[in-house]
Amino acid sequence: MALYLLYESASGYGLFLAHGIDEIGQNTEAVRNSVTDLNRFGKVVKLAAFNPFESALDALNQQNAVSEGQMTDELRNFLELSLPKVKEGKKAKFSLGVVDPKIGSHIQEETKIPCQSNEFVSELIRGVRLHFDRFIDNLKPGDLEKAQLGLGHSYSRAKVKFNVNREDNMVIQAIFLLDTLDKDVNTFSMRIREWYSWHFPELVKIVNDNYLYAKLAKFIEDKSELSEDKLEGLIEILGDEDKAKEVLEAAKASMGQDLSPVDLINVKMFAQRVMELAEYRKKLFDYLATKMGDIAPNLAALIGEVVGARLISHAGSLTNLAKCPSSTLQILGAEKALFRALKTKGNTPKYGLIFHSSFIGCASAKNKGRMARYLANKCSIASRIDCFSESSTTSFGDKLREQVEERLDFYDKGVAPRKNIDVMKAAMETAANQGAEMDVDKETEQSTKKSKKKKSKDNDEAKADDKENAATNGDAEPKSGKKKKKRTLEEESKPAENGKENGLDAENGTEKKKKKSKDVEMEDVAAVSEGKKKKKKKSAE
């Protein structure tokens, strides 16, 4: 029975035929010894067909399919064309050797080609991988290494890019760093307390807070120089006038030893470092709270940002946490105690990381286990909503928190809680209302953006018109105020034209008046002349 070997390289698919399998008797040791020698290995394995990839993108797609155990159309066509054809109703006289049994089972299901994957086939394919560049003709030295390097980079980049847990990684790293900072700040605070107590031992009993103690150690420095002039600074740091006066009195009657200026400088520098670490710890907590609000808002609203982040980091990702049943989530973090109890047949633990929740602390001793089971149930629901919901909202987390509080009242006072159906309906209504408000806000933003765009377009068009008019008139005026100047010029030109028309009318009117006046004068002369003639006639008579 002939054995074909399928090898997926960075440059293409290779199909090899293994001869003399019956003589070897599938002896793995013999194959392992002959792999390194090309002369011996070349007599057993020969190249049957090779199908190169068209491009780097095609190679990446093929590699992704192979890694997921899927057979692509290109691989199917290559196998159907290169392998011997099998008649219907008859068994194949060959088999196909593959490295991954997943892709082998998929090929056998789709094409009915018998596949096998065992140690013997793996050794043969290892030899093919070792001498692959010798089997392919026209392959330049270094081409295969370049193809492997390029495909490896693109495959890794695609895996990182499409990693659904990349946002969860930020939360996991932040909670790890937060826990480390808590330990470091506590250790350094104890160290500065012991160090500065040699100089001012009474300050430890007055100030209990580590951050305030470091701040005071930096402010006071030498206790002998502490006077009433520094009382205002002490009040600003402590926030209490009585405590500030107590510090002053303790400094006057202190039993501590004096420190040299060099020692005081080192204490001051170390106190500054502790203060910076404490301040960075606060900023990191704010960052973690915002990240949890974006990634798992319902889980953060239900159980808190820190406990929710610890659950996500312990599970590995939010998706893994959502896949966990509530019974697993309840004892998450107490695996050692669980397996020890199973080994010794003792009592299993009731809670793990969720013990740090305030709800477990508020419950009575006999109800802690019941409360842990109920809280784990609600945490499982919240994590699944956060993982698989498209819109992020805290309405479900708030309602689940109300349910847990009602369950606490039921255990303590016997008050009957609401039904889960009613609470979930109310949560869905609030989520729908929040979604409607978000849509309205988006619409208003889009409308304002559109109006701004229209205004800007109108302004641009007006500016373009002004430029055209300025170019035609030959005016070299500035861009600003072109419209106003244009309007004023038009308004000035209009009355000028009106004035010209009025001037013509006025000239016509004066000419008419002159004609009328001449006519009147002629009539007056004629009347005077007629009056003289009449007088002469009368005098003659």
Coordinates of C-alpha atoms in Angstrom, one line a residue:
M1 CA 0.0 0.0 0.0
A2 CA 1.5 3.3 -1.2
L3 CA 2.0 6.1 1.4
Y4 CA 1.8 9.7 0.4
L5 CA 3.0 12.4 2.7
L6 CA 1.4 15.9 2.9
Y7 CA 3.8 18.7 3.9
E8 CA 2.6 22.3 4.4
S9 CA 5.6 24.6 3.9
A10 CA 5.8 28.4 3.9
S11 CA 6.1 28.4 0.1
G12 CA 3.4 25.9 -0.8
Y13 CA 1.9 22.4 -0.4
G14 CA 4.2 19.4 -1.1
L15 CA 3.1 15.8 -1.8
F16 CA 5.7 13.1 -1.4
L17 CA 5.6 9.4 -2.1
A18 CA 7.3 7.0 0.3
H19 CA 8.7 3.9 -1.4
G20 CA 9.7 0.6 0.1
I21 CA 7.4 0.8 3.1
D22 CA 6.9 -2.9 3.1
E23 CA 10.6 -3.6 3.2
I24 CA 11.2 -1.2 6.0
G25 CA 8.2 -2.6 7.9
Q26 CA 7.4 0.8 9.3
N27 CA 10.5 0.6 11.6
T28 CA 10.7 4.0 13.3
E29 CA 14.3 3.6 14.4
A30 CA 15.4 2.8 10.8
V31 CA 13.7 5.9 9.5
R32 CA 15.1 8.1 12.3
N33 CA 18.6 6.9 11.4
S34 CA 18.2 7.5 7.7
V35 CA 16.6 11.0 8.0
T36 CA 19.9 12.9 8.3
D37 CA 21.4 11.2 5.3
L38 CA 19.9 12.6 2.1
N39 CA 21.3 9.7 -0.1
R40 CA 19.5 7.1 2.1
F41 CA 16.4 9.2 2.7
G42 CA 16.1 10.2 -1.0
K43 CA 15.8 6.5 -2.0
V44 CA 12.7 6.1 0.3
V45 CA 10.9 9.5 -0.2
K46 CA 10.5 11.3 -3.5
L47 CA 8.5 14.4 -4.6
A48 CA 5.2 13.6 -6.3
A49 CA 3.7 17.1 -6.7
F50 CA 4.2 20.7 -5.5
N51 CA 1.6 23.6 -5.4
P52 CA 3.2 27.0 -4.6
F53 CA 1.1 29.7 -2.9
E54 CA 0.1 32.7 -5.1
S55 CA 1.0 35.4 -2.5
A56 CA 1.9 36.1 1.1
L57 CA -1.8 36.7 1.9
D58 CA -2.7 33.4 0.3
A59 CA 0.0 31.7 2.4
L60 CA -1.4 33.3 5.6
N61 CA -4.9 32.2 4.8
Q62 CA -3.8 28.6 4.1
Q63 CA -1.7 28.6 7.3
N64 CA -4.7 29.8 9.4
A65 CA -6.9 27.1 7.9
V66 CA -4.3 24.4 8.6
S67 CA -3.7 25.5 12.1
E68 CA -7.5 25.3 12.8
G69 CA -7.7 21.8 11.2
Q70 CA -9.7 22.9 8.2
M71 CA -9.1 21.9 4.5
T72 CA -9.3 24.7 2.0
D73 CA -10.6 24.5 -1.5
E74 CA -7.1 24.9 -2.9
L75 CA -5.8 22.0 -0.8
R76 CA -8.7 19.9 -1.9
N77 CA -8.1 20.5 -5.5
F78 CA -4.4 19.8 -5.1
L79 CA -5.0 16.5 -3.5
E80 CA -7.7 15.4 -6.0
L81 CA -5.4 16.2 -8.9
S82 CA -2.2 14.8 -7.5
L83 CA -3.4 11.6 -5.8
P84 CA -4.4 8.5 -7.7
K85 CA -8.1 8.4 -8.5
V86 CA -10.2 5.8 -6.7
K87 CA -13.1 4.1 -8.5
E88 CA -16.5 4.1 -6.9
G89 CA -17.2 1.2 -4.6
K90 CA -13.5 0.2 -4.3
K91 CA -11.0 0.9 -1.5
A92 CA -8.1 3.2 -2.1
K93 CA -4.7 1.5 -2.6
F94 CA -2.9 4.3 -0.9
S95 CA -3.0 6.4 2.3
L96 CA -2.2 10.0 3.1
G97 CA 0.2 10.8 6.0
V98 CA -0.3 14.1 7.8
V99 CA 1.2 15.6 11.0
D100 CA -2.0 17.0 12.5
P101 CA -4.8 14.4 13.1
K102 CA -7.4 17.1 13.0
I103 CA -6.8 18.0 9.4
G104 CA -6.4 14.3 8.6
S105 CA -9.9 13.6 9.9
H106 CA -11.4 16.6 8.0
I107 CA -9.7 15.5 4.8
Q108 CA -11.1 11.9 5.2
E109 CA -14.6 13.2 5.9
E110 CA -14.7 15.5 2.9
T111 CA -12.8 13.5 0.2
K112 CA -12.9 9.9 1.5
I113 CA -9.1 9.8 1.3
P114 CA -7.7 7.5 4.0
C115 CA -5.4 9.4 6.2
Q116 CA -3.0 8.3 9.0
S117 CA -1.0 10.2 11.6
N118 CA 1.5 8.3 13.8
E119 CA 5.1 8.4 14.9
F120 CA 6.3 6.8 11.8
V121 CA 4.7 9.4 9.6
S122 CA 6.0 12.2 11.8
E123 CA 9.5 10.9 11.4
L124 CA 9.1 10.8 7.6
I125 CA 7.7 14.4 7.5
R126 CA 10.6 15.5 9.7
G127 CA 13.0 14.2 7.1
V128 CA 11.0 16.0 4.4
R129 CA 11.2 19.3 6.4
L130 CA 15.0 18.8 6.8
H131 CA 15.7 18.2 3.1
F132 CA 12.8 20.2 1.5
D133 CA 15.0 22.7 -0.3
R134 CA 16.8 19.8 -2.1
F135 CA 13.5 18.3 -3.4
I136 CA 12.3 21.5 -5.0
D137 CA 13.9 22.6 -8.3
N138 CA 14.6 26.2 -9.1
L139 CA 14.6 27.2 -5.4
K140 CA 17.2 29.8 -4.7
P141 CA 19.2 29.5 -1.5
G142 CA 17.6 31.7 1.2
D143 CA 14.2 31.9 -0.4
L144 CA 12.7 29.3 1.9
E145 CA 14.1 31.0 5.0
K146 CA 12.6 34.4 3.9
A147 CA 9.2 32.8 3.2
Q148 CA 9.2 31.1 6.6
L149 CA 10.3 34.3 8.4
G150 CA 7.6 36.4 6.6
L151 CA 4.9 33.9 7.1
G152 CA 5.8 33.6 10.8
H153 CA 5.7 37.3 11.4
S154 CA 2.4 37.8 9.6
Y155 CA 0.8 34.8 11.3
S156 CA 1.9 36.0 14.8
R157 CA 0.8 39.6 14.0
A158 CA -2.6 38.3 12.9
K159 CA -3.0 36.2 16.0
V160 CA -2.2 39.2 18.2
K161 CA -4.4 41.5 16.2
F162 CA -7.4 39.2 16.4
N163 CA -6.9 38.2 20.0
V164 CA -10.3 38.7 21.7
N165 CA -8.5 38.8 25.1
R166 CA -6.2 41.7 24.3
E167 CA -8.4 44.1 26.4
D168 CA -8.5 41.6 29.3
N169 CA -4.7 41.4 29.3
M170 CA -4.6 45.1 30.4
V171 CA -6.8 44.3 33.4
I172 CA -4.8 41.2 34.3
Q173 CA -1.5 43.1 34.2
A174 CA -3.0 46.0 36.1
I175 CA -4.3 43.8 39.0
F176 CA -1.0 42.0 39.2
L177 CA 0.9 45.2 39.5
L178 CA -1.6 46.6 42.0
D179 CA -1.1 43.6 44.3
T180 CA 2.6 43.9 44.0
L181 CA 2.5 47.7 44.7
D182 CA 0.4 47.0 47.9
K183 CA 3.0 44.6 49.2
D184 CA 5.9 47.0 48.3
V185 CA 4.3 50.1 49.8
N186 CA 3.5 48.2 53.0
T187 CA 7.1 46.9 53.2
F188 CA 8.7 50.3 52.5
S189 CA 6.3 52.1 54.9
M190 CA 7.3 49.7 57.7
R191 CA 10.9 50.3 56.8
I192 CA 10.6 54.1 57.1
R193 CA 8.7 53.8 60.3
E194 CA 11.5 51.8 61.8
W195 CA 14.2 54.0 60.4
Y196 CA 12.7 57.4 61.5
S197 CA 11.6 56.0 64.8
W198 CA 15.2 56.1 65.9
H199 CA 15.0 59.8 65.7
F200 CA 11.3 60.5 66.5
P201 CA 9.7 57.3 68.1
E202 CA 6.6 59.1 69.5
L203 CA 5.3 59.9 65.9
V204 CA 4.4 56.2 65.3
K205 CA 1.7 56.2 68.0
I206 CA 0.2 59.5 66.9
V207 CA 0.0 58.9 63.1
N208 CA -1.2 55.4 61.9
D209 CA -1.5 56.1 58.2
N210 CA 1.6 55.1 56.2
Y211 CA 1.2 57.8 53.6
L212 CA 0.8 60.6 56.2
Y213 CA 3.7 59.2 58.2
A214 CA 6.0 59.4 55.2
K215 CA 4.8 62.9 54.4
L216 CA 5.4 64.0 58.0
A217 CA 8.9 62.5 58.0
K218 CA 9.8 64.5 54.9
F219 CA 8.3 67.7 56.4
I220 CA 9.7 67.5 59.9
E221 CA 13.2 66.2 59.2
D222 CA 15.0 67.2 62.3
K223 CA 12.7 67.2 65.4
S224 CA 14.8 69.8 67.2
E225 CA 13.9 72.4 64.5
L226 CA 10.2 71.7 64.8
S227 CA 8.5 74.8 66.3
E228 CA 5.2 76.6 66.2
D229 CA 6.1 78.3 62.9
K230 CA 5.5 74.9 61.2
L231 CA 2.1 74.4 62.9
E232 CA 0.2 75.5 59.8
G233 CA 2.1 73.0 57.6
L234 CA 1.4 70.2 60.1
I235 CA -2.3 71.1 60.1
E236 CA -2.4 71.0 56.3
I237 CA -0.8 67.5 56.3
L238 CA -2.8 66.0 59.1
G239 CA -6.0 67.9 58.7
D240 CA -6.5 68.1 62.5
E241 CA -5.2 70.9 64.7
D242 CA -5.2 68.8 67.9
K243 CA -3.0 66.1 66.3
A244 CA -0.7 68.8 65.0
K245 CA -0.3 70.3 68.5
E246 CA 0.3 66.7 69.8
V247 CA 3.1 66.2 67.3
L248 CA 4.7 69.5 68.4
E249 CA 4.5 68.6 72.1
A250 CA 5.9 65.1 71.4
A251 CA 8.8 66.6 69.5
K252 CA 9.7 68.8 72.4
A253 CA 9.9 65.9 74.9
S254 CA 11.1 63.2 72.4
M255 CA 13.4 60.4 73.7
G256 CA 14.9 59.7 70.2
Q257 CA 18.5 60.0 69.3
D258 CA 19.9 62.7 67.0
L259 CA 20.6 61.9 63.4
S260 CA 23.4 63.4 61.3
P261 CA 22.4 65.6 58.3
V262 CA 23.4 62.8 55.8
D263 CA 21.1 60.3 57.6
L264 CA 18.3 62.8 57.6
I265 CA 18.8 63.4 53.8
N266 CA 18.5 59.7 53.2
V267 CA 15.4 59.4 55.3
K268 CA 13.8 62.3 53.4
M269 CA 14.7 60.8 50.0
F270 CA 13.3 57.4 51.0
A271 CA 10.1 59.1 52.3
Q272 CA 9.7 60.8 49.0
R273 CA 10.0 57.5 47.1
V274 CA 7.3 55.9 49.4
M275 CA 5.0 58.9 48.7
E276 CA 5.5 58.6 44.9
L277 CA 4.7 54.9 45.1
A278 CA 1.5 55.5 47.1
E279 CA 0.4 58.2 44.6
Y280 CA 1.1 55.9 41.6
R281 CA -0.9 53.2 43.3
K282 CA -3.9 55.5 43.4
K283 CA -3.5 56.4 39.7
L284 CA -3.2 52.7 38.9
F285 CA -6.4 51.9 40.8
D286 CA -8.2 54.6 38.8
Y287 CA -6.9 53.2 35.6
L288 CA -8.1 49.7 36.6
A289 CA -11.6 51.1 37.5
T290 CA -12.0 52.7 34.1
K291 CA -10.8 49.6 32.3
M292 CA -13.2 47.4 34.2
G293 CA -16.0 49.9 33.4
D294 CA -15.2 49.4 29.7
I295 CA -14.6 45.7 29.7
A296 CA -16.9 44.3 32.4
P297 CA -19.2 47.0 33.7
N298 CA -21.9 44.7 35.1
L299 CA -19.4 42.5 37.0
A300 CA -17.7 45.7 38.4
A301 CA -21.0 47.1 39.5
L302 CA -22.0 43.8 41.1
I303 CA -18.8 42.7 43.0
G304 CA -16.4 45.7 42.7
E305 CA -13.5 46.5 40.3
V306 CA -10.7 44.8 42.3
V307 CA -12.5 41.5 43.0
G308 CA -13.9 41.4 39.4
A309 CA -10.4 41.9 38.0
R310 CA -9.0 39.2 40.3
L311 CA -11.6 36.8 39.0
I312 CA -10.8 37.7 35.3
S313 CA -7.0 37.3 35.9
H314 CA -7.4 34.0 37.7
A315 CA -9.7 32.6 34.9
G316 CA -7.3 33.9 32.2
S317 CA -9.8 36.1 30.4
L318 CA -13.4 37.3 30.5
T319 CA -14.4 34.7 28.0
N320 CA -13.0 31.9 30.2
L321 CA -14.8 33.4 33.2
A322 CA -18.0 33.5 31.3
K323 CA -17.7 29.8 30.3
C324 CA -17.2 28.8 33.9
P325 CA -20.3 27.5 35.8
S326 CA -21.3 29.2 39.0
S327 CA -20.0 26.3 41.1
T328 CA -16.5 26.7 39.6
L329 CA -16.6 30.5 40.0
Q330 CA -17.6 30.1 43.6
I331 CA -14.3 28.2 44.6
L332 CA -12.1 30.0 42.0
G333 CA -8.9 30.7 43.8
A334 CA -9.3 27.9 46.4
E335 CA -8.1 25.0 44.2
K336 CA -5.5 23.7 46.7
A337 CA -8.0 23.5 49.5
L338 CA -10.5 21.8 47.1
F339 CA -8.1 19.1 46.0
R340 CA -6.8 18.6 49.5
A341 CA -10.4 18.1 50.7
L342 CA -11.0 15.6 47.9
K343 CA -7.8 13.7 48.7
T344 CA -8.5 13.6 52.5
K345 CA -12.3 13.2 52.0
G346 CA -12.9 16.3 54.1
N347 CA -15.2 19.3 53.7
T348 CA -14.8 21.2 50.4
P349 CA -14.2 25.0 50.5
K350 CA -17.3 27.2 50.3
Y351 CA -15.6 30.2 48.7
G352 CA -12.5 31.4 46.9
L353 CA -11.7 34.9 45.6
I354 CA -15.3 36.1 46.1
F355 CA -14.7 35.9 49.9
H356 CA -13.1 39.4 49.5
S357 CA -16.5 40.8 48.5
S358 CA -18.3 42.9 51.1
F359 CA -21.4 40.7 50.7
I360 CA -19.7 37.7 52.2
G361 CA -18.4 39.8 55.1
C362 CA -21.9 41.2 55.8
A363 CA -23.5 37.7 56.0
S364 CA -23.6 35.8 59.2
A365 CA -21.3 32.8 59.9
K366 CA -24.0 30.2 59.1
N367 CA -25.1 32.0 55.9
K368 CA -21.7 32.7 54.4
G369 CA -21.7 29.5 52.3
R370 CA -25.3 30.2 51.0
M371 CA -24.4 33.8 50.3
A372 CA -21.2 32.7 48.4
R373 CA -23.3 30.3 46.2
Y374 CA -25.9 33.0 45.4
L375 CA -23.2 35.6 44.7
A376 CA -21.3 33.2 42.4
N377 CA -24.5 32.6 40.5
K378 CA -25.0 36.4 39.9
C379 CA -21.4 36.9 39.0
S380 CA -21.7 34.2 36.4
I381 CA -24.7 35.9 34.9
A382 CA -23.0 39.3 34.9
S383 CA -19.8 38.0 33.3
R384 CA -21.8 36.3 30.5
I385 CA -23.7 39.6 29.8
D386 CA -20.4 41.5 29.7
C387 CA -18.7 39.0 27.4
F388 CA -21.5 38.4 24.9
S389 CA -23.6 41.6 24.8
E390 CA -23.0 44.1 22.1
S391 CA -23.8 47.3 24.1
S392 CA -22.1 48.1 27.4
T393 CA -24.4 49.1 30.2
T394 CA -24.4 48.8 34.0
S395 CA -28.2 48.3 34.4
F396 CA -27.9 44.5 34.8
G397 CA -25.1 44.8 37.3
D398 CA -27.0 47.3 39.4
K399 CA -30.1 45.1 39.4
L400 CA -28.1 42.0 40.3
R401 CA -26.5 43.9 43.2
E402 CA -30.0 44.9 44.4
Q403 CA -30.9 41.2 44.3
V404 CA -27.9 40.2 46.4
E405 CA -28.8 42.9 49.0
E406 CA -32.4 41.7 49.1
R407 CA -31.1 38.1 49.7
L408 CA -29.0 39.4 52.6
D409 CA -32.1 41.0 54.1
F410 CA -33.9 37.8 53.6
Y411 CA -31.3 35.8 55.5
D412 CA -31.1 38.3 58.3
K413 CA -34.7 39.7 58.6
G414 CA -36.8 37.3 56.6
V415 CA -37.9 39.9 54.0
A416 CA -39.1 38.1 50.8
P417 CA -37.0 39.2 47.8
R418 CA -38.3 40.0 44.4
K419 CA -38.6 37.4 41.7
N420 CA -35.8 37.1 39.2
I421 CA -38.1 37.6 36.2
D422 CA -39.3 40.9 37.5
V423 CA -35.8 42.1 38.2
M424 CA -34.6 41.1 34.7
K425 CA -37.5 42.8 33.0
A426 CA -36.8 46.0 34.9
A427 CA -33.1 45.8 33.9
M428 CA -34.0 45.2 30.3
E429 CA -36.3 48.3 30.3
T430 CA -33.6 50.5 31.8
A431 CA -31.1 49.2 29.3
A432 CA -33.5 49.9 26.5
N433 CA -34.0 53.4 27.8
Q434 CA -30.3 54.0 28.1
G435 CA -29.9 52.7 24.5
A436 CA -32.6 55.1 23.3
E437 CA -30.9 58.0 25.0
M438 CA -27.6 57.1 23.5
D439 CA -29.2 56.9 20.0
V440 CA -30.8 60.3 20.6
D441 CA -27.5 61.8 21.6
K442 CA -25.8 60.3 18.6
E443 CA -28.5 61.7 16.3
T444 CA -28.1 65.2 17.8
E445 CA -24.4 65.0 17.4
Q446 CA -24.7 63.9 13.8
S447 CA -27.2 66.7 13.1
T448 CA -24.9 69.3 14.7
K449 CA -22.0 67.9 12.7
K450 CA -24.1 68.1 9.5
S451 CA -25.2 71.7 10.2
K452 CA -21.6 72.7 10.9
K453 CA -20.6 71.0 7.6
K454 CA -23.4 72.9 5.7
K455 CA -22.4 76.2 7.3
S456 CA -18.8 75.6 6.3
K457 CA -19.8 74.6 2.8
D458 CA -21.9 77.8 2.5
N459 CA -19.0 79.9 3.8
D460 CA -16.6 78.2 1.3
E461 CA -19.0 78.9 -1.6
A462 CA -19.4 82.5 -0.6
K463 CA -15.6 82.9 -0.3
A464 CA -15.3 81.3 -3.8
D465 CA -17.9 83.8 -5.2
D466 CA -16.0 86.7 -3.6
K467 CA -12.8 85.5 -5.1
E468 CA -14.4 85.3 -8.6
N469 CA -15.9 88.7 -8.3
A470 CA -12.6 90.1 -7.1
A471 CA -10.8 88.5 -10.0
T472 CA -13.3 90.0 -12.5
N473 CA -13.2 93.5 -11.1
G474 CA -9.5 93.4 -10.5
D475 CA -9.8 94.4 -6.9
A476 CA -7.0 93.3 -4.7
E477 CA -9.0 93.5 -1.4
P478 CA -8.5 91.2 1.6
K479 CA -10.7 88.1 2.0
S480 CA -12.3 89.4 5.1
G481 CA -15.1 92.0 4.5
K482 CA -15.4 91.4 0.8
K483 CA -19.1 90.9 1.0
K484 CA -19.6 94.1 3.0
K485 CA -17.4 96.2 0.6
K486 CA -19.2 94.7 -2.4
R487 CA -22.6 95.6 -0.9
T488 CA -21.5 99.1 -0.1
L489 CA -20.1 99.6 -3.6
E490 CA -23.5 98.4 -5.0
E491 CA -25.4 100.7 -2.7
E492 CA -23.2 103.6 -3.6
S493 CA -23.5 102.9 -7.3
K494 CA -27.3 102.8 -7.1
P495 CA -27.8 106.3 -5.7
A496 CA -25.2 107.6 -8.2
E497 CA -27.3 106.2 -11.0
N498 CA -30.4 107.7 -9.5
G499 CA -28.6 111.0 -9.2
K500 CA -27.8 110.9 -12.9
E501 CA -31.4 110.2 -13.8
N502 CA -32.5 113.0 -11.4
G503 CA -30.0 115.3 -13.0
L504 CA -31.4 114.7 -16.5
D505 CA -34.9 115.3 -15.2
A506 CA -33.8 118.5 -13.4
E507 CA -32.2 119.8 -16.7
N508 CA -35.4 119.1 -18.6
G509 CA -37.4 120.9 -15.9
T510 CA -35.2 124.0 -16.0
E511 CA -35.5 124.2 -19.8
K512 CA -39.3 123.9 -19.5
K513 CA -39.3 126.6 -16.8
K514 CA -37.2 128.9 -19.0
K515 CA -39.6 128.4 -21.9
K516 CA -42.6 129.1 -19.7
S517 CA -40.9 132.3 -18.3
K518 CA -40.1 133.4 -21.9
D519 CA -43.7 132.8 -22.9
V520 CA -44.9 134.8 -19.9
E521 CA -42.6 137.7 -20.7
M522 CA -43.8 137.8 -24.3
E523 CA -47.4 137.9 -23.2
D524 CA -46.6 140.7 -20.7
V525 CA -44.9 142.8 -23.5
A526 CA -47.8 142.3 -25.8
A527 CA -50.3 143.3 -23.1
V528 CA -48.2 146.4 -22.3
S529 CA -48.0 147.4 -26.0
E530 CA -51.8 147.0 -26.4
G531 CA -52.4 149.2 -23.3
K532 CA -50.2 152.0 -24.8
K533 CA -52.1 151.8 -28.1
K534 CA -55.4 152.2 -26.3
K535 CA -54.2 155.3 -24.4
K536 CA -52.9 156.9 -27.6
K537 CA -56.3 156.3 -29.3
K538 CA -58.1 157.9 -26.3
S539 CA -55.8 160.9 -26.3
A540 CA -56.4 161.4 -30.1
E541 CA -60.1 161.4 -29.7

